[in-house]
Amino acid sequence: MVSIQGTVERITYRNEDNLYTVARISCEGRDSIGRARRIITVIGTFPFITIGETLLMKGEWINHPEYGKQFKVESYESIVPATVKGIENYLGSGLIKGIGPVTAKRLVESFGIKTLDVIEHESWKLIEVEGIGDKKAASITKAFEEQKEIRRVMVFLADHGVTPGLAIKIFRYYGNASIQAVQENPYRLADDIHGVGFRTADKIAAELGIEPASIERVTAGIVYVLNELASEGHVYYLESELIKEAASILRVEEDLVKEAIPVLESQGAIVRDMIQGGTAVYLAYLYRAEADVAQGFSRLITVKPRAVSGNIDNLMGEMEKRDGICLNDEQKGAVKKAAENSVLVLTGGPGTGKTTTVRTMLRVFEAEGFRVSLAAPTGRAAKRLAETTGREAKTIHRLLGVNFTQGYMAFERNENSPIDADVIILDETSMIDVLLMSHLLAAVSPGTRLVLVGDVDQLPPVGAGSLLKDVIESGVTEIVRLTEIFRQAQLSMIVTNAHRVNKGIMPIYNKGLSKKSGIDFFFIREEEPERITEIIKDLVGKRLPDYLRCNPIDDIQVMAPMRRTVTGVDNLNLTLREALNPEGRGKREIRMGAFILREGDKVMQIRNNYDKMVFNGDIGRVVSINCEEQEAVVAFDESDGLRRITYEQYELDELVLSYAISVHKSQGSEYPVVVMPVTTQHYVMLQRNLLYTAITRAKQLVVLVGTPKALAIAVKNDTQDMRYSGLCERLVCSAL
């Protein structure tokens, strides 16, 4: 076996999943034309590698038929750089937070070959370097120490299939106890670390010798299955089906799953209950949430709210004259019922006047001196509610005063400190899952009016449950469904087609873009998926901005039913980014694994982060990247203006590109223009309520690109994903 020592000059290729790396290494010795140093290509598995690092490698030379002579590495160790230039390259590679190329150069100019020793053992000297104060010196020293420990953790975890990005997150959570924590119980990673799922934890457990049939594995696997089912919308799962599902996924006998369920129940992790004659298995927190929602509605409904003293008809008449509006009988009935009842559900499709009805309710309550709070599930929905009402609107999380301390989410507003309002109006209620509603209802005191506004025909929430649908089906509250489409709305093909699709009728559309006045719905026919992607790229990048004089990034939203395939969200994002925000022109980038973030990118937050107060579905723009500090700043447009959030490198997996998004992620938002591929590539997701939801997100223009066959499949497919929920039954029982 041959030994070679050299410095990493360039990383040509790296697969973050299996850590296979191709790198160019500068070594001692003369090359073919007599230069004192030679550059060689090395290949192999490197858990941790960075430009400027010096490696001692053992392996053998091979001849690749296409790429020529390469050194195949079997094992390696990192060597402290032995030259001033090597140290400068090593520190300037971005390996250590706070040190970029400029700072690295200043450090080696000050301390030369002793630079690394100064950082580690004489850090007080760092303030002698231009641009480094006490705070930055302390930060550099801490980052240097962390980097050494992270390297040790990475090497250990890499042997068990963990990527560098996840290894950093594990270290951030457990610190120097990372290896010990993983060895003691790898399944805890799935609970503690976002991005480490059960399958990753299970792979580590297998490497550590934990038996597949062990009770630790089976119980962790059942919780994993229930969490996966919750992510699909199920609040509970039938025990008989859960046993089969878990046994199949874990590849164990069903009897082992049966034996593990009572163990989890005794630990308080799950709850079993009888629902509609079957045994339902809940994750404990979802059981409490569902029960709390039923009790919360019961508590509100049984207490009569403070009466409206004025004449409702007179109040509405005055507002109609003042605002120049004309309410129909359905809308007037909704306002009256809101004044008379503790809880009201207001539902209806586009163009039926929900917004005008809400504005009128708001003015009536304000005229009576009632304190009204407006809220919606997402920042974008809250901003839209504020714009349409002219009043402050908050996200539900902000209304409740969410905070996240010591790993737990808590709300300042609860049963002991309720929301200070006489009336609470919630918009886009179809998006609210059972867990969030349980927290909200806990903070609504009896006697407070609650108005739930939403379109029940849209997609159900991303989280567990079908809250709006269950409340309507239970019949325990007053419900008003607006059905009359206003004359002005009838002129819009978007509104007309949304209602046609909802009734199972094919939409009316123009073939190709047209300058004809009043046309706001187009269908561009194309069979080939690759051509569909190219057409969407051309539409967003050039044709639509020219046609509407709009901003291609801010005003146009591409949606797709699925993430994968050529016409899916992932590929569309890469295609659209290169068209709308190409690399170069001084734009800085930051990388985590295979994910690259670029200044100017349109991004979406994909998990709730209560520390940063950004939530799943929030869309923003990358406004700056600091390569030296390994940080990106994203600006989110909220109801009270732009809010800038800083992400460290290891947090980048909370973001995805959002030039294209899934239809599910579009809920609660409106966009001037919606563009969507409609192709049989997405056959399993071609459903009526998905197409309906996409169409209703557009304000000015809808462009569908694909085949009439795929469009017809979506329109005719009225099947909806069945969700296990006991809320309707609990609401009915609580009202008896």
XYZ file of C-alpha atoms in Angstrom:
736
model
C 0.000 0.000 0.000
C 1.337 3.436 -1.014
C 1.450 6.479 1.345
C 1.096 10.015 -0.011
C 0.968 13.352 1.798
C -0.468 16.456 0.191
C -2.680 19.527 0.492
C -6.248 19.697 -0.817
C -6.328 22.234 -3.649
C -9.803 21.622 -5.050
C -12.799 19.363 -4.412
C -13.946 18.321 -7.880
C -16.923 16.214 -6.824
C -18.579 15.184 -3.558
C -21.657 13.076 -2.846
C -22.941 14.075 0.593
C -25.043 10.919 0.878
C -22.209 8.375 0.661
C -19.280 10.837 1.132
C -17.569 9.677 -2.082
C -15.161 12.449 -3.078
C -12.928 13.353 -5.999
C -10.246 15.904 -5.060
C -7.103 17.466 -6.489
C -4.128 17.217 -4.133
C -0.841 19.103 -4.283
C 2.048 16.799 -3.338
C 5.819 16.967 -2.943
C 7.771 15.636 -5.918
C 8.255 16.629 -9.520
C 5.569 16.375 -12.172
C 5.984 15.348 -15.810
C 7.403 18.741 -16.828
C 9.790 19.080 -13.895
C 7.817 21.345 -11.517
C 8.718 20.962 -7.826
C 5.141 20.119 -6.794
C 2.706 17.884 -8.613
C -1.082 17.813 -8.666
C -2.760 14.415 -8.429
C -6.378 13.241 -8.426
C -7.529 11.247 -5.408
C -10.796 9.359 -4.995
C -12.386 7.723 -1.982
C -14.729 8.133 0.983
C -13.890 11.214 3.046
C -16.120 11.933 6.075
C -14.512 15.351 6.366
C -12.427 17.203 3.829
C -11.766 20.872 3.163
C -9.630 22.956 0.838
C -6.247 23.790 2.395
C -6.246 20.687 4.583
C -3.106 18.504 4.610
C -3.766 14.766 4.404
C -1.625 11.655 4.890
C -3.301 9.048 2.669
C -2.793 5.331 2.143
C -4.038 3.543 -0.934
C -3.108 2.455 -4.445
C -2.777 3.877 -7.923
C -5.415 2.956 -10.507
C -5.971 3.825 -14.159
C -9.485 5.034 -14.935
C -10.470 4.386 -18.598
C -11.833 7.947 -18.956
C -10.079 10.080 -16.314
C -6.645 8.465 -16.319
C -4.318 7.901 -13.364
C -5.922 8.333 -9.913
C -4.956 7.551 -6.339
C -7.637 5.433 -4.645
C -7.598 6.210 -0.918
C -8.229 3.363 1.544
C -7.531 5.357 4.738
C -6.305 8.800 5.681
C -5.572 11.158 8.545
C -5.498 14.926 8.733
C -2.131 16.571 9.317
C -1.682 20.082 10.645
C -0.486 22.222 7.704
C 3.272 22.646 7.849
C 3.685 25.768 5.711
C 2.461 29.346 6.042
C 0.646 29.060 2.728
C -0.936 25.785 3.805
C -2.181 27.346 7.043
C -3.598 30.327 5.156
C -5.455 28.051 2.707
C -6.668 25.866 5.564
C -8.083 28.762 7.593
C -9.404 30.636 4.557
C -11.447 27.690 3.300
C -14.453 28.573 5.483
C -13.791 25.638 7.776
C -13.835 27.808 10.902
C -16.658 30.275 11.408
C -15.368 33.837 11.591
C -12.301 33.211 9.458
C -12.478 33.833 5.748
C -9.704 34.455 3.188
C -9.064 38.067 4.337
C -8.837 37.228 8.049
C -6.760 34.125 7.310
C -4.222 36.234 5.400
C -3.984 38.753 8.257
C -3.519 35.970 10.818
C -0.630 34.296 9.006
C 0.970 37.682 8.317
C 0.920 38.284 12.090
C 1.822 34.842 13.439
C 3.288 32.895 10.527
C 3.868 29.189 11.100
C 2.625 29.523 14.715
C -0.855 30.733 13.703
C -2.742 27.556 14.626
C -0.897 27.299 17.940
C -1.814 30.904 18.759
C -5.486 30.305 18.023
C -5.546 27.192 20.207
C -3.261 28.157 23.112
C -2.616 31.928 23.047
C -5.925 33.305 21.822
C -5.477 36.602 23.688
C -2.934 37.556 21.001
C -5.613 37.512 18.285
C -6.731 41.065 19.100
C -3.346 42.247 17.773
C -4.634 41.436 14.268
C -6.412 44.163 12.318
C -10.189 43.682 12.341
C -10.253 41.306 15.323
C -11.655 42.563 18.623
C -12.314 40.764 21.883
C -15.672 39.423 20.740
C -14.419 38.083 17.414
C -11.297 36.613 19.028
C -13.460 34.662 21.476
C -15.716 33.555 18.634
C -12.771 32.315 16.547
C -11.289 30.403 19.487
C -14.616 28.737 20.268
C -15.179 27.843 16.603
C -11.668 26.371 16.352
C -12.273 24.132 19.391
C -15.704 23.121 18.091
C -14.245 22.277 14.719
C -11.804 19.836 16.286
C -14.587 18.110 18.218
C -16.940 18.176 15.237
C -14.278 16.441 13.163
C -14.054 13.656 15.760
C -17.848 13.284 15.835
C -18.035 13.348 12.040
C -15.496 10.590 11.615
C -17.367 8.405 14.146
C -20.800 9.076 12.631
C -19.589 8.714 9.043
C -18.747 5.094 9.825
C -22.445 4.673 10.643
C -23.839 6.370 7.547
C -24.426 9.908 8.846
C -23.702 12.782 6.443
C -21.525 15.734 7.543
C -24.504 18.101 7.605
C -26.436 15.905 10.024
C -23.304 15.257 12.067
C -22.943 18.998 12.659
C -26.574 19.210 13.820
C -26.046 16.273 16.180
C -22.991 17.998 17.613
C -24.880 21.290 17.999
C -27.530 19.461 20.039
C -25.432 17.113 22.183
C -22.048 18.868 22.163
C -19.081 16.847 23.393
C -21.486 14.109 24.536
C -22.560 13.404 20.938
C -20.819 10.062 20.520
C -21.964 8.864 23.939
C -25.580 9.873 23.225
C -25.594 8.024 19.896
C -24.048 4.897 21.394
C -26.499 4.788 24.302
C -29.690 5.162 22.251
C -29.468 6.062 18.557
C -33.262 6.174 18.301
C -33.356 9.329 20.386
C -31.849 11.132 17.376
C -35.160 10.807 15.527
C -36.901 12.662 18.366
C -34.230 15.261 19.099
C -32.714 16.219 15.737
C -34.651 17.660 12.809
C -33.459 15.876 9.682
C -32.544 12.624 11.427
C -35.470 10.308 10.828
C -36.118 6.841 12.155
C -34.517 5.201 9.124
C -31.216 6.996 9.719
C -31.350 6.210 13.445
C -32.217 2.598 12.617
C -29.225 2.299 10.322
C -26.935 3.602 13.064
C -28.530 1.192 15.551
C -27.854 -1.736 13.218
C -24.213 -0.655 12.901
C -24.005 -0.576 16.705
C -25.369 -4.117 16.946
C -28.906 -3.428 18.249
C -31.131 -6.393 17.410
C -33.936 -5.805 14.842
C -36.477 -7.439 17.178
C -35.424 -5.496 20.288
C -38.188 -3.714 22.203
C -36.253 -0.423 21.870
C -36.340 -0.682 18.089
C -39.958 -1.806 17.796
C -41.330 0.885 20.133
C -39.302 3.569 18.366
C -40.546 2.191 15.050
C -44.213 2.383 16.080
C -43.800 6.018 17.122
C -42.067 6.675 13.797
C -44.954 5.100 11.852
C -47.535 7.137 13.799
C -45.569 10.330 13.135
C -45.398 9.500 9.435
C -49.153 8.901 9.414
C -49.680 12.217 11.224
C -47.664 13.951 8.497
C -50.166 12.445 6.026
C -53.011 14.027 8.011
C -54.123 11.197 10.315
C -54.846 12.142 13.922
C -55.031 8.467 14.880
C -54.741 5.093 13.173
C -56.763 1.949 13.689
C -54.798 -0.477 15.847
C -55.310 -3.428 13.490
C -53.987 -1.411 10.532
C -51.151 0.082 12.570
C -49.923 -3.389 13.540
C -49.754 -4.448 9.892
C -48.154 -1.178 8.766
C -45.490 -1.142 11.481
C -44.661 -4.844 11.074
C -44.200 -4.338 7.328
C -41.995 -1.265 7.685
C -39.904 -2.735 10.529
C -39.816 -6.205 8.950
C -40.744 -7.933 12.179
C -43.533 -10.264 13.231
C -46.896 -8.658 13.966
C -46.866 -10.222 17.447
C -43.833 -8.073 18.352
C -45.755 -4.916 17.420
C -48.782 -6.099 19.424
C -46.547 -6.611 22.468
C -44.874 -3.200 22.056
C -48.098 -1.137 21.904
C -48.988 -1.640 25.626
C -45.376 -0.756 26.515
C -45.695 2.574 24.719
C -49.080 3.135 26.332
C -47.625 2.557 29.820
C -44.860 5.045 28.995
C -47.443 7.691 28.058
C -46.245 7.919 24.452
C -49.535 6.755 22.930
C -53.224 6.561 23.883
C -55.800 3.986 22.804
C -59.481 4.901 22.535
C -62.659 3.555 20.927
C -63.729 5.541 17.845
C -66.706 4.438 15.765
C -66.470 0.903 17.116
C -62.750 0.451 16.436
C -59.645 0.776 18.575
C -57.818 3.974 17.661
C -54.149 4.518 18.509
C -53.106 8.142 19.011
C -49.796 9.774 19.669
C -50.424 11.166 23.139
C -50.079 14.816 22.126
C -52.576 14.429 19.273
C -55.085 12.688 21.551
C -54.891 15.582 24.005
C -55.180 18.104 21.173
C -58.291 16.498 19.689
C -59.981 16.172 23.084
C -59.071 19.762 23.963
C -60.539 21.082 20.697
C -63.863 19.334 21.344
C -63.963 20.625 24.926
C -62.924 24.104 23.788
C -65.790 24.419 21.302
C -68.226 23.044 23.881
C -67.044 25.604 26.423
C -67.546 28.512 23.995
C -70.903 27.371 22.631
C -72.491 26.988 26.073
C -71.744 30.607 27.120
C -73.806 33.357 25.499
C -71.673 36.308 24.374
C -72.242 39.937 25.171
C -75.252 41.179 23.191
C -75.053 43.675 20.325
C -77.095 46.649 21.495
C -77.672 48.351 18.162
C -79.981 47.328 15.337
C -77.921 45.103 13.016
C -79.942 45.985 9.902
C -79.496 49.707 10.558
C -75.770 49.292 11.204
C -75.310 47.326 7.959
C -77.400 49.883 6.046
C -75.202 52.732 7.241
C -72.069 50.846 6.218
C -73.453 50.003 2.783
C -74.102 53.711 2.153
C -70.749 54.812 3.536
C -68.640 52.168 1.775
C -70.681 51.948 -1.429
C -71.340 48.222 -1.131
C -74.443 46.087 -1.439
C -74.693 42.964 0.713
C -76.842 40.066 -0.448
C -79.147 38.154 1.885
C -76.549 35.443 2.564
C -73.985 38.009 3.685
C -76.466 39.889 5.853
C -77.503 36.611 7.446
C -73.865 35.804 8.203
C -73.311 39.177 9.929
C -76.449 38.706 12.032
C -75.455 35.177 13.068
C -71.980 36.384 14.013
C -73.636 38.970 16.272
C -76.003 36.427 17.823
C -73.739 33.413 18.397
C -70.575 32.492 20.233
C -69.123 30.533 17.299
C -69.788 30.973 13.576
C -68.308 29.192 10.564
C -68.321 31.260 7.346
C -67.402 29.282 4.234
C -67.716 29.739 0.480
C -65.764 29.711 -2.759
C -64.045 32.583 -4.595
C -66.192 35.545 -5.622
C -68.934 34.823 -3.063
C -68.087 37.802 -0.868
C -66.357 36.325 2.180
C -63.979 39.289 2.397
C -66.773 41.889 2.211
C -68.742 39.947 4.824
C -65.762 39.860 7.179
C -65.176 43.603 6.716
C -68.820 44.288 7.544
C -68.695 42.060 10.636
C -65.586 43.886 11.754
C -67.192 47.330 11.346
C -70.365 46.237 13.174
C -68.402 44.918 16.139
C -66.182 48.014 16.228
C -69.253 50.244 16.133
C -70.435 48.424 19.268
C -67.091 49.060 20.974
C -65.995 45.410 20.842
C -62.290 44.603 20.796
C -61.620 42.532 17.667
C -58.519 40.430 16.959
C -57.784 39.247 13.412
C -55.528 36.247 12.762
C -54.570 33.671 10.142
C -52.362 30.550 10.116
C -49.472 31.981 8.049
C -47.674 35.286 7.704
C -48.797 35.667 4.099
C -52.442 34.983 4.989
C -52.253 37.434 7.912
C -50.770 40.108 5.669
C -53.559 39.617 3.121
C -56.192 39.796 5.880
C -54.668 43.076 7.100
C -54.703 44.500 3.566
C -58.356 43.577 2.927
C -59.659 44.834 6.287
C -57.393 47.807 6.901
C -56.742 46.494 10.415
C -53.845 44.773 12.116
C -53.804 41.006 11.616
C -51.406 38.533 13.183
C -50.423 34.944 12.657
C -52.044 32.637 15.184
C -48.627 31.969 16.709
C -48.038 35.692 17.241
C -51.549 36.182 18.588
C -50.802 33.486 21.159
C -47.325 34.854 21.944
C -45.332 31.755 21.103
C -41.894 31.195 22.579
C -39.511 28.288 22.494
C -37.287 27.671 25.499
C -35.290 24.649 26.626
C -36.584 22.623 23.708
C -40.282 23.183 24.435
C -42.914 25.314 22.704
C -45.046 27.442 24.994
C -47.621 30.183 24.530
C -48.008 33.300 26.633
C -51.750 33.238 25.946
C -53.510 30.234 27.482
C -56.362 29.375 29.848
C -54.650 31.379 32.607
C -53.929 34.368 30.382
C -56.548 34.431 27.578
C -56.487 36.583 24.446
C -57.655 40.097 25.288
C -60.504 40.362 22.762
C -64.293 40.286 22.576
C -64.260 38.889 19.038
C -61.633 36.743 17.268
C -61.883 36.331 13.491
C -59.720 33.582 11.979
C -59.181 33.543 8.227
C -58.032 30.567 6.078
C -59.327 28.137 8.700
C -59.066 25.220 6.250
C -55.287 25.393 6.881
C -55.514 25.032 10.661
C -54.657 21.605 12.045
C -56.010 20.111 15.251
C -52.848 20.810 17.279
C -52.747 24.552 16.563
C -56.504 24.888 17.158
C -56.140 23.223 20.560
C -53.648 25.904 21.614
C -55.869 28.668 20.253
C -59.065 27.491 21.955
C -57.216 27.186 25.266
C -56.602 30.945 25.048
C -60.186 31.933 24.146
C -62.230 32.691 27.240
C -65.958 31.808 27.361
C -68.057 34.776 26.213
C -65.635 35.649 23.414
C -67.060 35.369 19.903
C -65.119 33.162 17.484
C -65.627 33.473 13.710
C -63.972 30.798 11.543
C -63.613 31.831 7.889
C -62.415 29.467 5.181
C -63.119 27.515 2.025
C -63.896 23.935 3.050
C -63.493 22.742 -0.564
C -59.774 23.518 -0.581
C -57.075 21.050 0.395
C -57.027 20.009 4.053
C -54.235 21.313 6.309
C -50.651 20.115 5.980
C -50.799 19.018 9.632
C -53.002 16.372 11.224
C -56.790 16.506 11.016
C -59.514 18.090 8.883
C -60.640 20.662 11.394
C -62.912 22.903 9.309
C -64.546 19.931 7.602
C -65.089 18.134 10.942
C -66.597 21.215 12.606
C -69.014 21.737 9.700
C -69.995 18.052 9.560
C -70.587 17.931 13.328
C -73.239 20.666 13.081
C -72.490 21.917 16.601
C -71.902 25.527 15.477
C -73.783 28.026 13.339
C -72.677 27.638 9.720
C -73.164 30.017 6.775
C -72.135 28.887 3.292
C -71.991 31.726 0.759
C -73.027 30.448 -2.675
C -74.012 33.483 -4.767
C -71.221 34.638 -7.074
C -71.170 38.409 -7.465
C -71.633 39.856 -10.935
C -68.164 41.427 -11.016
C -66.579 38.116 -10.013
C -68.532 36.364 -12.773
C -66.481 38.341 -15.315
C -63.335 36.590 -14.103
C -62.529 33.288 -15.778
C -60.444 32.440 -12.701
C -63.531 32.596 -10.471
C -65.781 30.953 -13.072
C -63.343 28.095 -13.660
C -62.707 27.553 -9.967
C -66.436 26.915 -9.480
C -66.633 24.799 -12.646
C -63.758 22.603 -11.460
C -65.318 22.325 -8.001
C -68.485 20.991 -9.664
C -66.544 18.531 -11.826
C -66.895 20.566 -15.060
C -63.945 21.232 -17.372
C -62.668 24.828 -17.244
C -63.031 27.272 -20.140
C -59.678 28.519 -21.367
C -57.775 30.284 -24.109
C -55.137 28.339 -25.971
C -51.962 30.387 -25.685
C -51.394 33.873 -24.330
C -53.601 36.586 -25.772
C -53.714 40.354 -25.354
C -57.515 40.178 -25.441
C -58.981 42.248 -22.597
C -60.504 40.337 -19.703
C -58.826 37.027 -20.468
C -57.205 35.719 -17.298
C -57.127 31.933 -17.771
C -54.931 30.159 -20.328
C -54.080 26.574 -21.174
C -50.968 25.817 -23.219
C -51.056 22.334 -24.682
C -47.845 20.275 -24.582
C -47.276 16.517 -24.295
C -43.544 16.194 -23.568
C -42.524 16.784 -19.916
C -39.170 18.305 -20.928
C -40.942 20.766 -23.222
C -43.436 21.640 -20.461
C -40.525 22.584 -18.222
C -38.954 24.697 -20.962
C -42.271 26.452 -21.670
C -42.714 27.282 -17.969
C -39.149 28.610 -17.871
C -39.883 30.827 -20.892
C -43.230 31.960 -19.463
C -41.792 32.976 -16.103
C -38.501 34.310 -17.365
C -39.741 36.404 -20.275
C -43.250 36.102 -21.713
C -45.359 36.782 -18.617
C -43.207 39.668 -17.290
C -43.443 41.260 -20.753
C -47.174 40.514 -20.994
C -48.143 41.882 -17.545
C -45.174 44.149 -16.754
C -44.677 42.174 -13.537
C -41.742 40.941 -11.462
C -40.979 37.305 -12.394
C -39.847 36.352 -8.875
C -42.254 38.318 -6.656
C -45.422 38.277 -8.782
C -45.363 34.851 -10.449
C -45.668 31.621 -8.481
C -45.123 28.286 -10.156
C -46.910 25.365 -8.484
C -46.754 21.642 -9.095
C -48.656 18.692 -7.636
C -45.488 16.703 -6.808
C -41.847 17.290 -5.914
C -40.204 14.744 -8.190
C -40.324 14.153 -11.982
C -39.137 16.508 -14.709
C -42.160 18.763 -14.174
C -42.004 18.484 -10.374
C -41.129 21.152 -7.829
C -37.472 20.166 -7.387
C -36.483 20.227 -11.051
C -38.555 23.336 -11.769
C -36.758 25.164 -8.961
C -33.321 24.420 -10.389
C -34.464 25.350 -13.902
C -36.132 28.591 -12.811
C -33.241 29.664 -10.584
C -30.801 29.497 -13.471
C -33.209 31.619 -15.512
C -34.123 34.170 -12.830
C -31.101 34.245 -10.515
C -28.044 32.804 -12.293
C -24.673 32.555 -10.577
C -22.090 35.242 -11.088
C -22.206 39.044 -10.981
C -20.592 38.981 -7.553
C -23.356 36.916 -5.959
C -22.121 35.007 -2.953
C -23.166 31.439 -2.220
C -23.246 29.169 0.804
C -23.466 25.393 0.746
C -24.696 22.685 3.066
C -24.175 19.277 1.546
C -25.588 19.305 -1.963
C -27.817 22.325 -1.268
C -26.504 25.646 -2.558
C -28.044 28.942 -1.516
C -27.352 32.063 -3.571
C -27.895 35.743 -2.850
C -31.203 36.756 -4.418
C -32.750 33.275 -4.136
C -36.440 32.896 -3.357
C -36.734 30.425 -0.485
C -39.303 28.793 1.767
C -39.061 27.768 5.421
C -40.113 24.099 5.700
C -40.414 23.622 9.463
C -41.627 25.715 12.377
C -38.703 27.450 14.071
C -39.960 29.077 17.250
C -36.553 30.513 18.134
C -36.523 32.526 14.915
C -40.320 32.911 14.768
C -40.490 31.663 11.182
C -42.921 28.955 10.231
C -43.512 26.165 7.762
C -44.539 27.751 4.440
C -43.094 31.247 5.006
C -41.488 32.576 1.804
C -38.585 35.038 1.718
C -35.572 36.228 -0.274
C -31.885 35.712 0.484
C -30.614 39.270 0.891
C -27.014 38.582 1.918
C -24.491 35.820 2.562
C -21.441 36.137 4.799
C -18.975 33.473 3.701
C -16.594 34.260 6.549
C -19.266 33.822 9.225
C -20.955 31.059 7.190
C -24.332 32.762 7.523
C -27.207 33.697 5.230
C -29.774 36.435 5.877
C -33.304 35.903 4.571
C -35.930 38.671 4.459
C -39.531 37.598 5.048
C -42.355 39.937 4.025
C -44.782 40.126 6.940
C -47.812 42.266 7.764
C -45.631 44.785 9.612
C -42.871 44.893 6.977
C -39.727 42.951 6.091
C -38.148 40.890 8.838
C -34.566 39.669 8.403
C -33.612 36.279 9.824
C -30.048 34.954 10.063
C -29.367 31.280 9.298
C -26.133 29.536 10.179
C -24.759 27.041 7.715
C -25.999 23.983 9.607
C -29.548 25.447 9.636
C -29.832 25.680 5.864
C -31.771 22.423 5.657
C -34.743 24.381 7.025
C -34.880 26.220 3.674
C -35.740 25.115 0.149
C -35.913 27.043 -3.109
C -39.416 28.358 -3.781
C -39.439 29.595 -7.360
C -41.751 26.582 -7.607
C -43.740 25.183 -4.676
C -46.229 22.386 -4.093
C -49.924 23.263 -4.220
C -50.209 22.226 -0.567
C -47.627 24.856 0.394
C -49.581 27.573 -1.456
C -52.538 27.441 0.933
C -53.398 30.729 2.581
C -51.613 32.778 -0.068
C -52.603 34.751 -3.131
C -50.328 35.566 -6.049
C -50.867 37.854 -9.032
C -49.980 35.003 -11.404
C -50.089 31.219 -10.976
C -48.379 28.873 -13.454
C -48.859 25.124 -13.109
C -47.903 22.012 -15.072
C -50.795 19.584 -15.567
C -49.353 16.293 -16.746
C -49.958 12.589 -16.297
C -46.493 12.412 -14.709
C -48.376 13.577 -11.599
C -51.200 11.075 -12.059
C -51.439 10.028 -8.393
C -51.897 13.662 -7.308
C -54.310 14.804 -10.003
C -57.310 15.555 -7.804
C -60.152 18.042 -8.067
C -59.519 19.840 -4.766
C -55.816 20.203 -5.598
C -56.572 21.852 -8.959
C -59.288 23.979 -7.331
C -56.869 25.148 -4.638
C -54.215 26.086 -7.224
C -56.673 28.097 -9.331
C -58.040 30.003 -6.342
C -54.542 31.179 -5.392
C -54.362 33.490 -8.446
C -55.585 37.097 -8.487
C -54.860 38.197 -12.072
C -53.864 35.277 -14.244
C -53.726 31.459 -14.364
C -51.632 29.596 -16.939
C -51.817 25.792 -17.081
C -49.303 23.907 -19.228
C -49.834 20.267 -20.133
C -52.404 17.939 -21.648
C -56.215 18.065 -21.763
C -56.176 14.411 -20.656
C -54.361 15.233 -17.404
C -56.654 18.220 -16.829
C -59.722 16.018 -17.310
C -58.348 13.421 -14.880
C -57.933 16.096 -12.204
C -61.402 17.571 -12.779
C -63.156 14.187 -12.673
C -61.219 12.816 -9.694
C -63.266 13.831 -6.671
C -61.623 11.299 -4.369
C -59.989 12.873 -1.355
C -57.369 11.353 0.878
C -59.177 9.800 3.821
C -57.950 11.084 7.174
C -58.543 9.298 10.466
C -59.973 11.882 12.856
C -62.229 11.504 15.865
C -63.012 15.214 16.171
C -66.470 15.145 14.549
C -67.593 12.375 16.904
C -66.116 14.139 19.928
C -67.784 17.439 18.987
C -71.166 15.745 18.702
C -70.714 13.940 22.033
C -69.588 17.118 23.801
C -72.674 18.978 22.536
C -75.129 16.379 23.909
